[in-house]
Coordinates of N, CA, C and O in Angstrom, one line a residue:
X1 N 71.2 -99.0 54.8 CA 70.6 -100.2 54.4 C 69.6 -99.9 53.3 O 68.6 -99.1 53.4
X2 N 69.9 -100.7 51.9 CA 68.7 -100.5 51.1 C 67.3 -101.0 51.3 O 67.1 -102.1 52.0
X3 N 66.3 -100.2 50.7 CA 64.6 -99.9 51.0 C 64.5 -101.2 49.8 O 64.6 -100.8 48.7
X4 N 64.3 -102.6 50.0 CA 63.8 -103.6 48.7 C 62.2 -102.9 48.4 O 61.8 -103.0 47.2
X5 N 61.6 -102.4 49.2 CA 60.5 -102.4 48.9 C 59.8 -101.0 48.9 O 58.7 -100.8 49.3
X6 N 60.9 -99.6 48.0 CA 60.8 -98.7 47.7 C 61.3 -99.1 46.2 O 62.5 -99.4 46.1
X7 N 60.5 -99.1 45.2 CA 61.5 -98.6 43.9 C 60.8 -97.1 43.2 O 59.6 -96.8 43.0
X8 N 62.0 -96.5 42.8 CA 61.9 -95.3 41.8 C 62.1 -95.4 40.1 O 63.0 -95.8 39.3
X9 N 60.7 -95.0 39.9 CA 60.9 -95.4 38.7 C 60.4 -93.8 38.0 O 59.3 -93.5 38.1
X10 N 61.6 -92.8 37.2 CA 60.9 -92.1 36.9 C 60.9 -90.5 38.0 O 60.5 -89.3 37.7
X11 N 61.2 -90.9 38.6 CA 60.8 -89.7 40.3 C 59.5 -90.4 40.7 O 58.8 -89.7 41.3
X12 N 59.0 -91.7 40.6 CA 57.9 -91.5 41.2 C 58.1 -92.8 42.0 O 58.1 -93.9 41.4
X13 N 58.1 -92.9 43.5 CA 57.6 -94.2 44.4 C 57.4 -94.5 44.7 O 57.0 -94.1 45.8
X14 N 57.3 -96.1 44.1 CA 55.9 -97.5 44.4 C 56.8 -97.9 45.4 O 58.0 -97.8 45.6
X15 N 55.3 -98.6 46.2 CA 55.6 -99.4 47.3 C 55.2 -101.2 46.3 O 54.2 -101.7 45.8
X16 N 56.5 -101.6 46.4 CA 56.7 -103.3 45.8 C 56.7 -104.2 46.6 O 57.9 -104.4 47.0
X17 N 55.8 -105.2 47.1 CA 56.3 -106.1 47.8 C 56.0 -107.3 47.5 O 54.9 -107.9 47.7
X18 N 57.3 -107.9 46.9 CA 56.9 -109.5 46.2 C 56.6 -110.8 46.8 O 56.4 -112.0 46.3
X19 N 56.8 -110.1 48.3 CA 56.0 -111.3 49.5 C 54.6 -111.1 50.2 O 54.1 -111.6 51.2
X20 N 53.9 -110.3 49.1 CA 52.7 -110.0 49.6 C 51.8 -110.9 48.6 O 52.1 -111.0 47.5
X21 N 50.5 -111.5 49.1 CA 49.7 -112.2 48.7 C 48.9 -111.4 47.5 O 48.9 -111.7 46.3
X22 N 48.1 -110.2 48.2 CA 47.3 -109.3 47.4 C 48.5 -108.2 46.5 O 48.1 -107.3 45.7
X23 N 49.4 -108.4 46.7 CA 50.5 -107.4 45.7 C 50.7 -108.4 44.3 O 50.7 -108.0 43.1
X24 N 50.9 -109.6 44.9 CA 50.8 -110.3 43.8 C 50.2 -111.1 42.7 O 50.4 -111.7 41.7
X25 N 49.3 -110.9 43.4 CA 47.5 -111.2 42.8 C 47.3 -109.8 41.5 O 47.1 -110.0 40.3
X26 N 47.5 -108.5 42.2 CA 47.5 -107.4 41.7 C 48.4 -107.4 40.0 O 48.1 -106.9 38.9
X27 N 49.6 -108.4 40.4 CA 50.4 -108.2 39.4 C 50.4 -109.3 38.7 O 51.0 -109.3 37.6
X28 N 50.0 -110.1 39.0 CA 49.2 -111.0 37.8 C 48.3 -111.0 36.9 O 48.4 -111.1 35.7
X29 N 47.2 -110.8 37.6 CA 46.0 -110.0 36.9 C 46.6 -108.7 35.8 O 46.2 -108.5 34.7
X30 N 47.5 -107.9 36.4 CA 47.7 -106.6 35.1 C 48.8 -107.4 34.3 O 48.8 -107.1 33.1
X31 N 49.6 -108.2 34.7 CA 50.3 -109.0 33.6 C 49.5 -109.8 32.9 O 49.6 -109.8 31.6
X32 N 48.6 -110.6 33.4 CA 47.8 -111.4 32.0 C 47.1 -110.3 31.5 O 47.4 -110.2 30.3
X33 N 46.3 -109.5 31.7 CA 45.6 -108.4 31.1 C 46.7 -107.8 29.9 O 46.4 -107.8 28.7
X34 N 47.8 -107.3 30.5 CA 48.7 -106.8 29.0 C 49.4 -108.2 28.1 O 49.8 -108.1 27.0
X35 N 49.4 -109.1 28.8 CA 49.2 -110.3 27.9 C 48.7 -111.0 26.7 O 49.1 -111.6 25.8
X36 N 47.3 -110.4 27.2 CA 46.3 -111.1 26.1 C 45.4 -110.0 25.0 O 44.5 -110.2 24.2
X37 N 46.0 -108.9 25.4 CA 46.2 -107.8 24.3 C 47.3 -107.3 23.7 O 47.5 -106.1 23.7
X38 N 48.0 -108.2 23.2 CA 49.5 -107.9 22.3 C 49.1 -106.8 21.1 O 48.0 -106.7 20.5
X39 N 50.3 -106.0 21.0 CA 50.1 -105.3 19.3 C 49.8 -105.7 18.4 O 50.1 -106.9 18.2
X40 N 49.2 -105.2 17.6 CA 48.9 -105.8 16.1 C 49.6 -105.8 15.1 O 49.3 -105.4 14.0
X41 N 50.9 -106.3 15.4 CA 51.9 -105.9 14.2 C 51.7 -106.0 13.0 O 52.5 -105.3 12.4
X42 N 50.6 -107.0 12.1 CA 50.6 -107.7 11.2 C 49.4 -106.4 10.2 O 49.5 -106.1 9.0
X43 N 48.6 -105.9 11.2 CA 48.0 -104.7 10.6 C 48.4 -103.1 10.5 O 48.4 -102.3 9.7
X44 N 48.7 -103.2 11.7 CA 49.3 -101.9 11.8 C 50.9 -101.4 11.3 O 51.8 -102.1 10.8
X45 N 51.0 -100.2 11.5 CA 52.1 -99.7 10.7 C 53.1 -99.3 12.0 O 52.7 -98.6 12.9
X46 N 54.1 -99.6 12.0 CA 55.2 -99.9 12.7 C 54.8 -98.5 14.4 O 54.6 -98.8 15.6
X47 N 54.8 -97.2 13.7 CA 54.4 -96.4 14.9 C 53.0 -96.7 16.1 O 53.0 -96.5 17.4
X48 N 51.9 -97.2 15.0 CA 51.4 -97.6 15.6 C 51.2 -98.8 17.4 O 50.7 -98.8 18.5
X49 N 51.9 -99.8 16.1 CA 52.1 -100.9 17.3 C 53.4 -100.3 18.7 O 53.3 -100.6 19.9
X50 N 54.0 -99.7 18.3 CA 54.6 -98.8 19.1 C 54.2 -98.3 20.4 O 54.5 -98.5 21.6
X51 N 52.9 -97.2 19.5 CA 52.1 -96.6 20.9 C 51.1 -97.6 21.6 O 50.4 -97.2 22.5
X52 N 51.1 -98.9 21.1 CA 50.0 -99.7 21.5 C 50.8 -100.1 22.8 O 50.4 -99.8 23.9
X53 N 52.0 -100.7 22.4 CA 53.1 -101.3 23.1 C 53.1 -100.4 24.4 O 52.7 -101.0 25.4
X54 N 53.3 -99.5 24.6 CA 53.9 -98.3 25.7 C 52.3 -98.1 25.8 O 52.4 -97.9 27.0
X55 N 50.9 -97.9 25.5 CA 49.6 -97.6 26.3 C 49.9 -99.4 27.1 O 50.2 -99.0 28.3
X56 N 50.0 -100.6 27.1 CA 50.4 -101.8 27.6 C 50.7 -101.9 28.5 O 50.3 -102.6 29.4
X57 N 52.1 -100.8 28.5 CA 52.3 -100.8 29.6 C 52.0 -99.5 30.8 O 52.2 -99.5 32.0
X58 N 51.4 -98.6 30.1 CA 50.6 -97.6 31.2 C 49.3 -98.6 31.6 O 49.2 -98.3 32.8
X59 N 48.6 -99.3 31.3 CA 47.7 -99.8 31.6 C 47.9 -100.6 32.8 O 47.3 -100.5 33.9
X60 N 49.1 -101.5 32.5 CA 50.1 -102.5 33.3 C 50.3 -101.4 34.5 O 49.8 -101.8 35.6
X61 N 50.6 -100.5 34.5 CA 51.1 -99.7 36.1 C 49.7 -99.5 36.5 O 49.4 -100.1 37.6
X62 N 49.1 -99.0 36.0 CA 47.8 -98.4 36.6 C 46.7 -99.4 37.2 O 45.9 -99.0 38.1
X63 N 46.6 -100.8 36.4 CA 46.1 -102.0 37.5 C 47.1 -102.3 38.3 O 46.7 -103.1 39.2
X64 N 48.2 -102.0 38.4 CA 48.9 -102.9 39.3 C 48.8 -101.9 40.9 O 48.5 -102.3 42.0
X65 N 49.2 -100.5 40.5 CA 49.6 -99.3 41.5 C 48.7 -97.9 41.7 O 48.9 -96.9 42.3
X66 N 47.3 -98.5 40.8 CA 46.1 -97.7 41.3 C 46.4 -96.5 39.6 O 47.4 -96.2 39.0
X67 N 45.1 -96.2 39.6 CA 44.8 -95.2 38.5 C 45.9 -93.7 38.6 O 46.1 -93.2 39.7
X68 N 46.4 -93.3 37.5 CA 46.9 -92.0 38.1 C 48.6 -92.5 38.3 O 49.5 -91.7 38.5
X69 N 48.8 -93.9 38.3 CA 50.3 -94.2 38.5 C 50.8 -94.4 37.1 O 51.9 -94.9 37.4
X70 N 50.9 -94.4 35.7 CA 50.9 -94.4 34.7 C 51.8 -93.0 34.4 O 53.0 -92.9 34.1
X71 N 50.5 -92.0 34.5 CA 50.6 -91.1 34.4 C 52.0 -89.9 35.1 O 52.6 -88.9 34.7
X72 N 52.0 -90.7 36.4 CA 53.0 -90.1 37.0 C 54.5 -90.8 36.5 O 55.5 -90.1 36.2
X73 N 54.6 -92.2 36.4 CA 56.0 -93.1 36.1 C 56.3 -92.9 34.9 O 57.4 -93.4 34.5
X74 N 55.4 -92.2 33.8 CA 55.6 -92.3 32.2 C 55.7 -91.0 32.0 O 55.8 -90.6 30.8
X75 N 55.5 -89.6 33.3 CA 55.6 -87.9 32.5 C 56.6 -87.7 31.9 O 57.7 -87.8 32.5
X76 N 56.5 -87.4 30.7 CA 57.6 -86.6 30.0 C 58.5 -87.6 29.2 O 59.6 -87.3 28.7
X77 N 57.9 -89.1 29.2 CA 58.6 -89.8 28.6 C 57.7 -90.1 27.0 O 56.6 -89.6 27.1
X78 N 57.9 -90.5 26.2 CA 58.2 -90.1 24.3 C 57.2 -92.0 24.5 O 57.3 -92.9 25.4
X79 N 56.4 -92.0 23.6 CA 56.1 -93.3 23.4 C 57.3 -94.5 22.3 O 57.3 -95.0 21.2
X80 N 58.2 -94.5 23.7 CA 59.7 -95.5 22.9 C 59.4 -96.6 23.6 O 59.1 -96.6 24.8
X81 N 59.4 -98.0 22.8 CA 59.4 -99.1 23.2 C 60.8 -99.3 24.5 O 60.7 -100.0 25.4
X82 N 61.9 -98.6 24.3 CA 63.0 -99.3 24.7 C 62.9 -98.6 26.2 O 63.4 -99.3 27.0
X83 N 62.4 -97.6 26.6 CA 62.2 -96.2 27.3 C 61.1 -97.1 28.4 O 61.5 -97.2 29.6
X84 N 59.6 -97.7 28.0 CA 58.8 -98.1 28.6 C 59.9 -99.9 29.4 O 59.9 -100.4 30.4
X85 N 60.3 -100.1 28.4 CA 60.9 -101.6 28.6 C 61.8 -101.7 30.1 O 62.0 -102.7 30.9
X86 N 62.1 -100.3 30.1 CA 63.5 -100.0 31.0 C 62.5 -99.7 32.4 O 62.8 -100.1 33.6
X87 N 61.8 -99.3 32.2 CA 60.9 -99.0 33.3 C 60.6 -99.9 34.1 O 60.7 -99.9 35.3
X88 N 59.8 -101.2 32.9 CA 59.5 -102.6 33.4 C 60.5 -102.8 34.0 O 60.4 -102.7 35.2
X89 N 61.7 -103.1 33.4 CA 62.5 -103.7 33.6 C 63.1 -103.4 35.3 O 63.7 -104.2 36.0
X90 N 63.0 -102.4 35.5 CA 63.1 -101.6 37.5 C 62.3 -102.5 37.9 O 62.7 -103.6 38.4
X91 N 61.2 -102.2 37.8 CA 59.8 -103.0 38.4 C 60.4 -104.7 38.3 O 60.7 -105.1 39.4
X92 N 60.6 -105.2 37.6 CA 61.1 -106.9 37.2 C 62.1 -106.9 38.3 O 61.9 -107.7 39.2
X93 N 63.3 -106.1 38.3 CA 64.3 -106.4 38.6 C 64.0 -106.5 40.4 O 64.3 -107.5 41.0
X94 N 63.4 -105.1 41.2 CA 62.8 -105.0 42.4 C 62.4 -106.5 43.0 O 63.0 -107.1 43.9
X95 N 61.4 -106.9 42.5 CA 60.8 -107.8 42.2 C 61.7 -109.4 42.8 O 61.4 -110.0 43.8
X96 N 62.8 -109.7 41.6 CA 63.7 -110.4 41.4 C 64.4 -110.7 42.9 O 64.6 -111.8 43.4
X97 N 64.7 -109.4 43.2 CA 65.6 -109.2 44.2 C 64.7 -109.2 46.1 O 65.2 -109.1 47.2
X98 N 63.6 -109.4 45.7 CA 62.9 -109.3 46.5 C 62.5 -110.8 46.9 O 62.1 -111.2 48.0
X99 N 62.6 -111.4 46.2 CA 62.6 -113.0 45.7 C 63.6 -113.3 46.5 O 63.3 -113.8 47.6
X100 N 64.9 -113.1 46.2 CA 66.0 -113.8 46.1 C 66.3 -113.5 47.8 O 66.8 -114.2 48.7
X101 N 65.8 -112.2 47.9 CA 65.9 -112.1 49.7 C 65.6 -113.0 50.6 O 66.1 -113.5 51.5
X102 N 64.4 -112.9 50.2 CA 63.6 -113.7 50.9 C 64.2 -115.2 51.0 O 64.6 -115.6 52.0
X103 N 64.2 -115.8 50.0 CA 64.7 -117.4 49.9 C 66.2 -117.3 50.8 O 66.5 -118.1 51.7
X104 N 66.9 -116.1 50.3 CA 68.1 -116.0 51.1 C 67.8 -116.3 53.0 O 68.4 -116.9 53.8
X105 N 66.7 -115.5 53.2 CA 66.8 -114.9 54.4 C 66.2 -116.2 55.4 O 66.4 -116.2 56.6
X106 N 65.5 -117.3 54.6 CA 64.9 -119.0 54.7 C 66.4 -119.9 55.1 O 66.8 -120.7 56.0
X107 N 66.9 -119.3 54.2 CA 68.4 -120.3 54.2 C 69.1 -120.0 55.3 O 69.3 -120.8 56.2
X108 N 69.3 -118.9 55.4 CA 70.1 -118.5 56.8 C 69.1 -118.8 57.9 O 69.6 -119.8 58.5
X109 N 68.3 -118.6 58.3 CA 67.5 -119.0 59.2 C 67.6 -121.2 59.7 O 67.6 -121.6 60.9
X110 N 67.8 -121.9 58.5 CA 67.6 -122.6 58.1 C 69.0 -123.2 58.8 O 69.0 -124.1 59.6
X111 N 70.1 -122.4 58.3 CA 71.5 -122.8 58.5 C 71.7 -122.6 60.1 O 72.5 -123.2 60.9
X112 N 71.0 -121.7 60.4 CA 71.0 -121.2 62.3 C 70.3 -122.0 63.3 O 71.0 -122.4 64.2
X113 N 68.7 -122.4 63.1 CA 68.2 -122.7 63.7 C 67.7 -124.5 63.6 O 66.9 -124.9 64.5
X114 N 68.3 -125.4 62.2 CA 67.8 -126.5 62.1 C 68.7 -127.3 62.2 O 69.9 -127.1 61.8
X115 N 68.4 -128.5 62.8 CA 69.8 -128.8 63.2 C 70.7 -130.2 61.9 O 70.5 -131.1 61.1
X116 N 71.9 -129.4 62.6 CA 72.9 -130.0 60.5 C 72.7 -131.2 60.2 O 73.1 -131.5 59.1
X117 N 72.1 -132.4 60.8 CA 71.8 -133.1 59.8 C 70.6 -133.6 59.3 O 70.5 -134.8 58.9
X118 N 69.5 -132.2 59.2 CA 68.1 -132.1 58.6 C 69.1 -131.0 57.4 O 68.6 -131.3 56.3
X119 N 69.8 -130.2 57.2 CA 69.8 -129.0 56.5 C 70.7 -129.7 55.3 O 71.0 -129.1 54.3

């Protein structure tokens, strides 16, 4: 049976749980925070906004999964926009699927115990 609420990202793993109150408070807060500090494309020179982009998102792990988680999910990885993206994109996807369970797991519940013609 798969672990929804183990993901590896990197060799390193977070505990995700997108039915938790304070998990997702957690990840709001580091999403508007890397939010409302976008790159500066308009001044800087293309490398730059680059490394801005990928510090964004070390920042983003490290309020969401405690200081020190950055560091461990990003070792040995190159400051590549597409590299950090893919990373998110684990994290999103976990997330997604942790959603979709849950509503799933309402419905069936739903289908079993209410009777057919409330459902």
């Amino acid at each position: 049976m798969q672990d929804l609420y183990t993901v590896t990202i990197n060799g390193t793993k977070l505990h995700v749980d997108a039915e938790d109150a304070s998990f997702m408070e957690r990840y709001q807060a580091a999403y508007d925070a890397m939010s409302a500090n976008p790159a500066d494309t308009l001044n800087d020179n293309p490398a730059t906004v680059i490394r801005k982009y990928c510090q964004s998102y070390r920042n983003f792990f490290d309020a969401l999964f405690g200081d020190g988680t950055a560091a461990a999910v990003f070792a040995g990885m190159l400051d590549n926009a597409r590299m950090y993206d893919e990373a998110f994109t684990v994290l999103i996807k976990a997330i997604l699927e942790q959603r979709m369970a849950a509503a799933l797991r309402l419905t069936e519940a739903a289908k079993r115990y209410v009777p057919r013609e409330l459902v």
